[in-house]
Amino acid sequence: MGLITKAKGAPRDASGAGGGVKYICNVCSNDITSTVRIRCASKQCAEYDLCVPCFAQGKQNLHHDARTHPYQVIEPHSIPIFDEGWGADEELLLLEGAEQYGLGSWADVADHIGGYREKDEVRDHYINTYVDSPNFPLPERASPGDTRLSDSIPREEFQARKRRRVEERKEAIAAAATTAPTPAKPTSSVPSCHEVAGFMPGRLEFESEYFNEAEEAVQHMQFSPDEGINVDTGTFDPETELKMVVMTIYNDRLTARTDRKRVIFNHRLLDYRKNMAIDKKRTKEQRDLHNKLKPFARIMSYPDFVTFSEDLEKEQNLRQAITQLQDWRRMRISTLSAGEKYEGEKASRLARSTQALGAFDRLPNGVSRSNKPAAPPETAAAVTEYTTRDLPVRLSTGAGSNGSTQTQSTPLFETSPNKFSLPSVPTIPGTTPAKWDEENAPDWQLLDPSERDLCSKCRLQPKPYLAIKNAIFAEAMKNDGKLKKKNVREISKIDTTKGGRVFEFMCDMGWLGNAAKT
C-alpha cells in the first residue's frame, strides 16, 4: 500500500497533484509523497513506508517488525540538479516513466511525473537535457561534484516556485473545465446518421467499398505449413503460385480502395452539404471546369489542388474577358459604358425574341417549342470585374436626373496624356489625308493620337509605319540617338517628302536628335 501509481490512461485529477507516483503511510494512510518517509529495507516487506510520527511511536502491521527490520530514511530530492525548473525527484520519475512506458509515450510519462507537467514540456526537457547534451549520453551537469545549480537556488525558493506553478496550472485547468461547452452526445456510427449515405466514421469505412467483392476471392484461402518453396526446384509449387497471384490481385485492389478513400478524406469530400453550397454558386462554365479538374485531385494535396483550381478559374475568366473585349471591338465599341449598354440590349433582345414565339410555333420535326424563355448566357462575376469593374461607380456619379447615361466614357485602350502639346503635322501638298480606322488599318489601336495624325496626313498604314519606326530607333541607338534627315529617308525607303515629315515628327516628339545641328 506504500506505493500508489496512477493508472495508465486515467485522466488527471483537478484536485490532486496532477497524477504521478504517490507514497502513502501503511499505518495511518497519510500522504507522505512530499515529506520525509521511512522505508523498510527487509525482504519480507515490499514497498512498506511509514510516516515519521508512526515510525517514532513504533507502530507496525502486516509482516513489518519495527524492532528487528532495517529501514531507510528517504528524503524527497526537491532541488534542481540539471535544470532550474526541474527537481531531482522529477528527474528520477522522468527516467522511471520513460523506462516503464517507453520513449514517445510522453503523455503517460507526464502522468507518471505528476505536478501538472505537460507532455510537450516533458519531451522538450528530455531532449534538451539528455539527448542534446554535450556529454551525451550523460547530462551536462552529471558530475556528482557539480552543485552549482543546486547551490544557486535555495531549497525553499525552489519549493515556492513549484507550489506556485502547480497552483497556476490547477486554476487554469479548472477554469478551462468550467468554460468548455458540454459535448453533445455522439450519434451512432451508422450510415443513416451522416451526410454521405453508407459512411461509418467510427470505422472510417463505407457500407459499399470500392471493389466490394474483393474479399470473396480470398475468404476461403488457406496456407498449410507444408506449402512454400520447393527445396529441390527452388520455386513455388503450382497451387501455391496460384494463391500468391490471387493475393497479389487482392492487395492491388486494396491499394486502389485505400487510394480512393485517401482522396475522399484529404479533399474533404465528406462535407457534402458544404461542397454542394459552393458548387451552386458557380456558373455553368465554372462547374464544367471543376468537373474536368477532379482527376488531378488524386495526385495533389488539398491546398495545392485548391490553388491549382483557382489559378485555372482565373485564367478562364481572363480568357472570357478578352473574348468579350474582342467582340466589342468587332462591334465598333470603344468605351466600357457602351459595352455595358450593348450587353444589356443583347440580353433584352434575346428575351424578346423568345417571348415572341407563340404556343403554335413548331420546330421542323413538328415538336412544339417550349414557352419557357431562354436564359441569358451566364457571365462570371470575375469576368465583369475585368471588363466593367468601375462602371457602376461612374454611372452613379455622372448619371443625370432623366436616367440617361451620358457620362465620360473610359476608352478600352487608354493612352497616358502627354504633359506637352502634341506637335501638329502639316499636310503634304497635293495629298489628301487618309481616313484610317481599326477596320481598314491593322494595328491602328497601337498608335497614339499624334502618330495617327501623322499616318493619316502622310497616308501611311500603321503596320509599315511601325516597321519604319523600329528601324529608325535601331539605327539611332548606334549613333547616340541622333540621325540626319538623309539617313531617315534612306532607312524608310518611302517618298522623300513623307520621310522628311517622319523625321521632323520624331524630332519634335523628342525621340531623335538632329545630327545636322551638332
XYZ file of C-alpha atoms in Angstrom:
518
model
C 0.000 0.000 0.000
C 3.018 2.280 0.407
C 3.367 2.979 -3.326
C 0.440 4.118 -5.465
C 0.921 4.778 -9.164
C -1.555 6.455 -11.463
C -3.307 4.067 -13.799
C -2.233 4.322 -17.422
C -4.657 6.429 -19.464
C -6.521 7.736 -16.428
C -7.431 11.441 -16.537
C -5.659 13.860 -14.280
C -7.399 14.821 -11.078
C -8.006 18.557 -10.891
C -7.948 18.467 -7.099
C -4.800 16.421 -6.620
C -1.209 16.947 -7.573
C -1.694 16.245 -11.236
C -1.116 12.496 -11.157
C 2.248 10.904 -10.655
C 3.590 8.476 -8.040
C 2.242 8.894 -4.506
C 3.509 7.382 -1.249
C 1.004 6.508 1.470
C 1.821 5.572 5.072
C 0.950 1.903 5.612
C -0.321 2.586 9.136
C -2.208 5.921 9.125
C -2.713 6.159 5.317
C -1.482 9.760 5.198
C 0.065 11.126 2.023
C 3.834 11.284 2.578
C 4.842 11.991 -1.013
C 6.302 15.437 -0.328
C 7.774 14.754 3.132
C 10.438 12.570 4.688
C 9.388 8.920 4.867
C 10.789 5.750 6.425
C 11.005 2.707 4.164
C 11.512 -0.818 5.466
C 14.600 -2.431 3.935
C 13.668 -6.005 4.875
C 12.906 -8.521 2.152
C 9.737 -9.506 3.981
C 8.228 -6.005 3.460
C 7.882 -4.897 -0.129
C 7.355 -1.141 -0.539
C 6.459 -0.645 3.102
C 6.535 3.070 4.045
C 5.891 4.871 7.315
C 5.470 8.495 8.186
C 7.829 9.967 10.778
C 5.195 10.114 13.607
C 4.202 6.440 13.152
C 7.852 5.370 12.992
C 8.668 7.344 16.145
C 5.811 5.600 18.014
C 6.957 2.168 16.832
C 3.703 1.347 15.074
C 3.663 -1.686 12.845
C 1.293 -4.014 10.934
C 1.332 -6.770 8.337
C 4.732 -8.504 8.273
C 6.708 -5.494 9.468
C 8.614 -5.799 12.762
C 9.771 -2.403 13.981
C 12.297 -3.922 16.415
C 14.318 -6.114 14.047
C 13.751 -4.889 10.439
C 16.268 -2.473 8.957
C 14.996 0.790 7.495
C 15.947 3.665 5.220
C 15.307 7.360 5.686
C 14.179 8.724 2.309
C 14.008 12.454 1.775
C 12.467 13.959 -1.379
C 15.264 15.416 -3.522
C 13.335 18.527 -4.491
C 16.358 20.508 -5.627
C 17.428 21.343 -9.182
C 20.394 19.372 -10.499
C 20.163 19.533 -14.324
C 17.575 22.256 -14.978
C 16.462 25.117 -12.746
C 12.794 24.228 -13.283
C 13.113 20.500 -12.603
C 13.896 18.881 -9.274
C 15.934 15.742 -8.755
C 12.805 13.806 -7.742
C 11.136 14.749 -11.039
C 14.251 13.710 -12.944
C 14.044 10.262 -11.330
C 10.342 9.972 -12.126
C 11.062 11.029 -15.710
C 13.570 8.212 -16.173
C 11.274 5.717 -14.457
C 8.367 6.721 -16.686
C 10.471 6.527 -19.835
C 11.639 3.049 -18.830
C 8.140 1.894 -17.928
C 6.115 3.378 -20.810
C 8.806 3.841 -23.448
C 10.179 6.928 -25.176
C 7.467 8.597 -27.204
C 4.634 7.942 -24.738
C 5.130 11.399 -23.303
C 1.538 11.737 -22.056
C 1.963 8.629 -19.872
C 5.387 9.798 -18.707
C 3.924 13.193 -17.771
C 1.184 11.495 -15.741
C 3.847 9.400 -14.025
C 5.790 12.518 -13.034
C 2.749 14.457 -11.856
C 2.934 18.099 -10.806
C 0.759 19.051 -13.805
C 3.603 18.509 -16.244
C 2.548 18.616 -19.910
C 3.642 16.026 -22.449
C 5.318 18.622 -24.714
C 7.153 20.054 -21.711
C 8.403 16.607 -20.681
C 9.511 15.743 -24.230
C 11.402 19.015 -24.715
C 13.098 18.684 -21.320
C 14.251 15.135 -22.063
C 15.619 16.072 -25.483
C 17.378 19.239 -24.276
C 18.814 17.689 -21.117
C 19.723 14.151 -22.141
C 19.818 13.950 -25.945
C 21.301 17.332 -26.896
C 23.800 17.280 -24.022
C 27.455 17.901 -24.908
C 28.295 14.955 -22.624
C 25.812 12.588 -24.301
C 24.596 10.105 -23.104
C 25.054 11.857 -19.722
C 23.514 15.241 -18.898
C 25.706 18.323 -18.890
C 25.867 18.521 -15.073
C 26.128 14.775 -14.432
C 29.236 15.061 -12.256
C 28.429 14.403 -8.543
C 30.678 17.285 -7.551
C 28.856 19.801 -9.763
C 26.492 21.503 -7.282
C 26.485 24.983 -8.830
C 22.827 24.842 -9.860
C 21.542 23.482 -6.549
C 23.680 25.985 -4.602
C 22.429 28.949 -6.661
C 18.729 28.250 -5.912
C 17.822 27.647 -2.229
C 15.527 24.712 -1.472
C 12.814 26.995 -0.019
C 12.752 29.187 -3.116
C 12.586 26.175 -5.426
C 9.733 24.684 -3.398
C 7.861 28.005 -3.550
C 8.270 28.121 -7.353
C 6.990 24.570 -7.666
C 3.922 25.252 -5.492
C 3.175 28.429 -7.468
C 3.450 26.564 -10.772
C 1.185 23.769 -9.570
C -1.447 26.212 -8.293
C -1.428 28.234 -11.523
C -1.860 25.182 -13.717
C -4.518 23.768 -11.414
C -6.510 27.013 -11.691
C -6.067 27.085 -15.473
C -7.400 23.530 -15.778
C -10.350 24.334 -13.512
C -11.176 27.488 -15.497
C -10.988 25.598 -18.792
C -13.277 22.893 -17.398
C -15.939 25.456 -16.438
C -15.852 27.371 -19.748
C -15.658 24.360 -22.045
C -19.021 23.560 -23.668
C -20.616 20.277 -22.792
C -20.029 17.927 -25.710
C -23.149 16.685 -27.385
C -23.986 13.050 -27.190
C -22.321 11.378 -30.155
C -24.591 9.773 -32.663
C -24.298 6.150 -33.563
C -21.800 5.363 -36.282
C -24.365 4.084 -38.743
C -24.939 5.183 -42.348
C -28.213 6.997 -41.584
C -26.551 9.472 -39.167
C -24.193 11.161 -41.643
C -24.294 13.376 -44.732
C -22.883 10.706 -47.051
C -25.066 7.616 -47.056
C -23.129 4.474 -46.332
C -20.201 6.094 -44.490
C -19.358 4.974 -40.958
C -16.824 7.400 -39.390
C -16.204 5.200 -36.363
C -14.646 2.622 -38.689
C -13.620 5.028 -41.494
C -15.314 2.674 -43.913
C -18.218 2.701 -46.347
C -21.079 0.280 -46.461
C -20.175 -0.461 -50.089
C -16.438 -0.183 -50.627
C -14.584 0.129 -53.896
C -14.184 -3.458 -55.230
C -16.598 -4.561 -52.533
C -16.318 -8.180 -53.665
C -12.509 -8.279 -53.419
C -12.573 -10.349 -50.196
C -14.686 -13.078 -51.785
C -11.681 -14.425 -53.706
C -9.574 -14.967 -50.570
C -12.136 -15.656 -47.860
C -11.667 -19.456 -48.047
C -7.973 -19.466 -48.952
C -5.639 -21.276 -46.575
C -1.872 -21.760 -46.463
C -0.796 -25.085 -44.933
C 2.601 -25.419 -43.217
C 3.920 -27.784 -45.926
C 3.282 -25.249 -48.709
C 6.014 -22.912 -49.894
C 9.159 -23.056 -51.959
C 10.137 -26.494 -53.209
C 13.577 -27.353 -51.874
C 14.535 -29.314 -54.980
C 13.417 -26.830 -57.627
C 13.665 -23.592 -55.617
C 10.254 -22.426 -56.878
C 6.694 -22.429 -55.624
C 4.520 -25.391 -56.429
C 1.695 -24.583 -58.884
C -1.032 -24.375 -56.220
C 0.955 -22.015 -54.000
C 1.944 -19.912 -57.003
C -1.734 -19.573 -57.939
C -2.552 -18.497 -54.393
C 0.216 -15.900 -54.482
C -1.165 -14.479 -57.743
C -4.635 -14.225 -56.175
C -3.159 -12.488 -53.124
C -1.301 -10.036 -55.376
C -4.550 -9.151 -57.153
C -6.292 -8.781 -53.805
C -3.561 -6.463 -52.484
C -3.750 -4.339 -55.642
C -7.489 -3.910 -55.142
C -6.965 -2.977 -51.514
C -4.381 -0.404 -52.586
C -6.826 1.090 -55.103
C -9.515 1.198 -52.414
C -7.155 2.912 -49.972
C -6.092 5.482 -52.577
C -9.690 6.471 -53.257
C -10.505 6.749 -49.554
C -7.392 8.864 -49.056
C -8.603 11.292 -51.742
C -12.049 11.424 -50.118
C -10.670 12.171 -46.653
C -7.861 14.546 -47.653
C -10.007 16.626 -50.027
C -12.937 16.870 -47.586
C -15.426 15.284 -49.930
C -17.466 14.037 -46.971
C -18.663 17.619 -46.306
C -21.390 17.070 -48.861
C -23.690 19.960 -47.959
C -20.861 22.487 -47.818
C -19.443 21.359 -51.164
C -22.870 21.478 -52.814
C -23.493 25.004 -51.499
C -20.193 26.154 -53.005
C -20.919 24.395 -56.306
C -24.342 26.056 -56.652
C -22.718 29.494 -56.564
C -20.620 28.702 -59.651
C -21.680 29.350 -63.229
C -22.115 26.520 -65.715
C -18.671 27.154 -67.235
C -17.046 27.098 -63.798
C -18.795 23.862 -62.875
C -17.669 22.240 -66.117
C -14.103 23.384 -65.455
C -14.084 21.990 -61.917
C -15.512 18.676 -63.108
C -12.677 18.398 -65.623
C -10.091 19.154 -62.917
C -11.287 16.491 -60.474
C -8.950 13.730 -61.793
C -5.956 15.876 -60.791
C -7.010 15.698 -57.121
C -5.560 12.167 -56.931
C -2.012 13.429 -57.480
C -2.230 16.678 -55.458
C -2.644 17.635 -51.857
C -5.772 19.583 -50.910
C -4.064 23.040 -50.630
C -2.229 22.526 -53.938
C -5.420 21.418 -55.682
C -7.342 24.447 -54.388
C -4.599 26.809 -55.615
C -4.432 24.978 -58.956
C -8.223 25.237 -59.435
C -8.316 28.926 -58.508
C -5.496 29.737 -60.934
C -7.195 27.912 -63.825
C -10.508 29.554 -62.987
C -8.797 32.945 -63.058
C -7.261 32.065 -66.421
C -10.687 31.095 -67.749
C -12.174 34.381 -66.543
C -9.367 36.321 -68.213
C -9.914 34.469 -71.484
C -13.651 35.214 -71.357
C -12.941 38.857 -70.594
C -10.527 39.071 -73.546
C -13.088 37.393 -75.811
C -15.747 39.861 -74.687
C -13.477 42.847 -75.341
C -12.592 41.493 -78.799
C -16.302 41.072 -79.521
C -16.902 44.689 -78.530
C -14.089 45.838 -80.809
C -15.629 43.970 -83.771
C -18.889 45.775 -82.972
C -17.040 49.127 -83.157
C -17.494 49.651 -79.399
C -14.679 51.695 -77.887
C -15.882 52.533 -74.348
C -16.800 50.479 -71.317
C -20.172 52.184 -70.864
C -21.079 51.409 -74.470
C -20.052 47.797 -73.937
C -22.234 47.519 -70.858
C -25.163 49.008 -72.757
C -24.557 46.584 -75.628
C -24.619 43.570 -73.301
C -27.853 44.753 -71.691
C -29.573 45.317 -75.046
C -28.304 41.956 -76.294
C -29.850 40.141 -73.326
C -33.142 42.062 -73.789
C -33.238 41.219 -77.490
C -32.761 37.518 -76.746
C -35.561 37.639 -74.183
C -37.926 39.431 -76.597
C -37.196 37.036 -79.440
C -38.014 34.103 -77.193
C -41.238 35.613 -75.879
C -42.372 36.461 -79.415
C -42.680 32.786 -80.258
C -46.295 31.673 -79.937
C -47.593 28.460 -78.492
C -48.391 27.183 -82.006
C -44.868 27.657 -83.370
C -43.411 24.350 -84.427
C -39.950 23.016 -84.937
C -39.155 21.382 -88.286
C -39.917 17.948 -86.832
C -43.355 19.058 -85.628
C -42.491 19.325 -81.966
C -43.888 22.362 -80.191
C -41.432 24.918 -78.898
C -41.260 25.426 -75.187
C -42.801 28.629 -73.840
C -40.061 28.877 -71.262
C -37.804 31.829 -72.192
C -34.193 31.006 -72.807
C -31.932 32.087 -70.020
C -29.328 34.676 -70.955
C -25.768 33.365 -71.076
C -24.124 33.310 -67.686
C -21.175 35.594 -67.164
C -18.935 35.008 -64.190
C -18.653 37.882 -61.740
C -14.892 37.786 -62.129
C -15.237 38.394 -65.883
C -17.318 41.510 -65.210
C -14.676 42.747 -62.785
C -12.045 42.516 -65.525
C -14.167 44.483 -68.044
C -16.654 46.838 -66.327
C -15.470 46.775 -62.758
C -15.736 50.544 -62.093
C -18.681 51.193 -64.428
C -21.456 51.276 -61.755
C -19.481 53.858 -59.797
C -19.054 56.110 -62.798
C -22.665 55.753 -63.855
C -23.953 56.543 -60.370
C -21.789 59.656 -60.085
C -22.388 61.025 -63.575
C -25.941 59.979 -64.487
C -28.455 62.751 -64.994
C -31.866 63.074 -63.424
C -33.584 61.828 -66.567
C -31.896 58.452 -66.259
C -29.583 58.942 -69.240
C -26.085 57.571 -69.093
C -24.278 60.464 -70.726
C -21.118 60.052 -68.758
C -17.500 60.431 -69.546
C -16.593 57.103 -71.113
C -13.375 55.308 -70.391
C -11.619 54.094 -73.548
C -10.805 50.418 -73.801
C -7.225 51.247 -74.691
C -6.145 54.288 -72.705
C -3.070 56.309 -73.521
C -1.316 58.449 -70.988
C -1.741 62.147 -71.841
C 1.410 63.996 -72.724
C 2.474 66.793 -70.458
C 3.350 68.954 -73.522
C 1.288 69.959 -76.540
C 1.337 67.437 -79.349
C 3.166 68.531 -82.498
C 0.980 69.466 -85.428
C 1.937 67.610 -88.603
C 1.459 69.780 -91.708
C -0.353 68.257 -94.634
C 1.528 67.326 -97.790
C 0.536 69.498 -100.731
C -1.448 67.545 -103.286
C -2.073 64.661 -100.872
C -5.489 64.096 -99.320
C -5.287 62.783 -95.720
C -6.478 59.197 -95.408
C -9.307 58.200 -93.098
C -7.808 55.202 -91.329
C -9.649 53.267 -88.640
C -9.492 49.861 -86.993
C -11.295 48.155 -89.879
C -9.136 49.232 -92.814
C -5.847 49.790 -90.948
C -4.452 46.892 -88.936
C -2.609 47.833 -85.699
C -4.356 51.215 -85.695
C -5.022 50.833 -81.946
C -1.256 50.610 -81.271
C -0.677 54.245 -82.267
C -1.154 57.271 -80.061
C -3.211 60.242 -81.345
C -0.216 62.160 -82.724
C 1.019 59.117 -84.641
C -2.459 58.537 -86.027
C -2.491 62.119 -87.289
C 0.913 61.608 -88.939
C -0.175 58.373 -90.652
C -3.415 59.938 -91.887
C -1.753 63.017 -93.376
C 1.110 61.025 -94.900
C -1.210 58.179 -95.974
C 0.955 55.604 -94.196
C -0.543 52.341 -92.991
C 0.125 51.708 -89.259
C 1.978 48.421 -89.823
C 4.603 49.872 -92.270
C 4.947 52.951 -90.053
C 5.732 50.790 -87.027
C 8.342 48.873 -89.031
C 9.950 52.172 -90.129
C 9.861 53.439 -86.545
C 11.629 50.334 -85.216
C 14.311 50.543 -87.913
C 14.918 54.256 -87.193
C 15.208 53.637 -83.439
C 17.636 50.752 -84.008
C 19.873 52.949 -86.155
C 19.599 55.886 -83.733
C 20.817 53.738 -80.838
C 24.027 53.151 -82.768
C 24.571 56.927 -83.187
C 23.855 58.175 -79.676
C 20.213 58.909 -80.520
C 20.994 61.327 -83.386
C 20.309 60.968 -87.103
C 20.210 63.175 -90.176
C 17.148 63.602 -92.355
C 19.029 61.909 -95.163
C 19.592 58.839 -93.016
C 15.884 58.617 -92.121
C 14.899 58.852 -95.787
C 17.304 56.039 -96.678
C 16.037 53.836 -93.838
C 12.333 54.426 -94.518
C 12.621 53.856 -98.282
C 9.497 55.925 -98.922
C 8.780 59.213 -100.631
C 11.322 61.880 -99.673
C 8.576 64.270 -98.546
C 6.948 61.641 -96.335
C 10.348 60.592 -94.975
C 11.060 64.217 -94.081
C 7.709 64.504 -92.310
C 8.505 61.378 -90.288
C 11.955 62.743 -89.357
C 10.560 66.128 -88.287
C 7.774 64.442 -86.278
C 10.211 62.260 -84.341
C 12.478 65.228 -83.645
C 9.523 67.276 -82.371
C 8.452 64.371 -80.132
C 11.966 64.247 -78.674
C 12.619 60.719 -79.866
C 15.513 61.721 -82.176
C 18.242 64.306 -82.117
C 19.097 66.175 -85.331
C 22.693 65.282 -86.086
C 22.905 68.050 -88.701
C 22.588 70.727 -85.975
C 25.548 69.407 -83.951
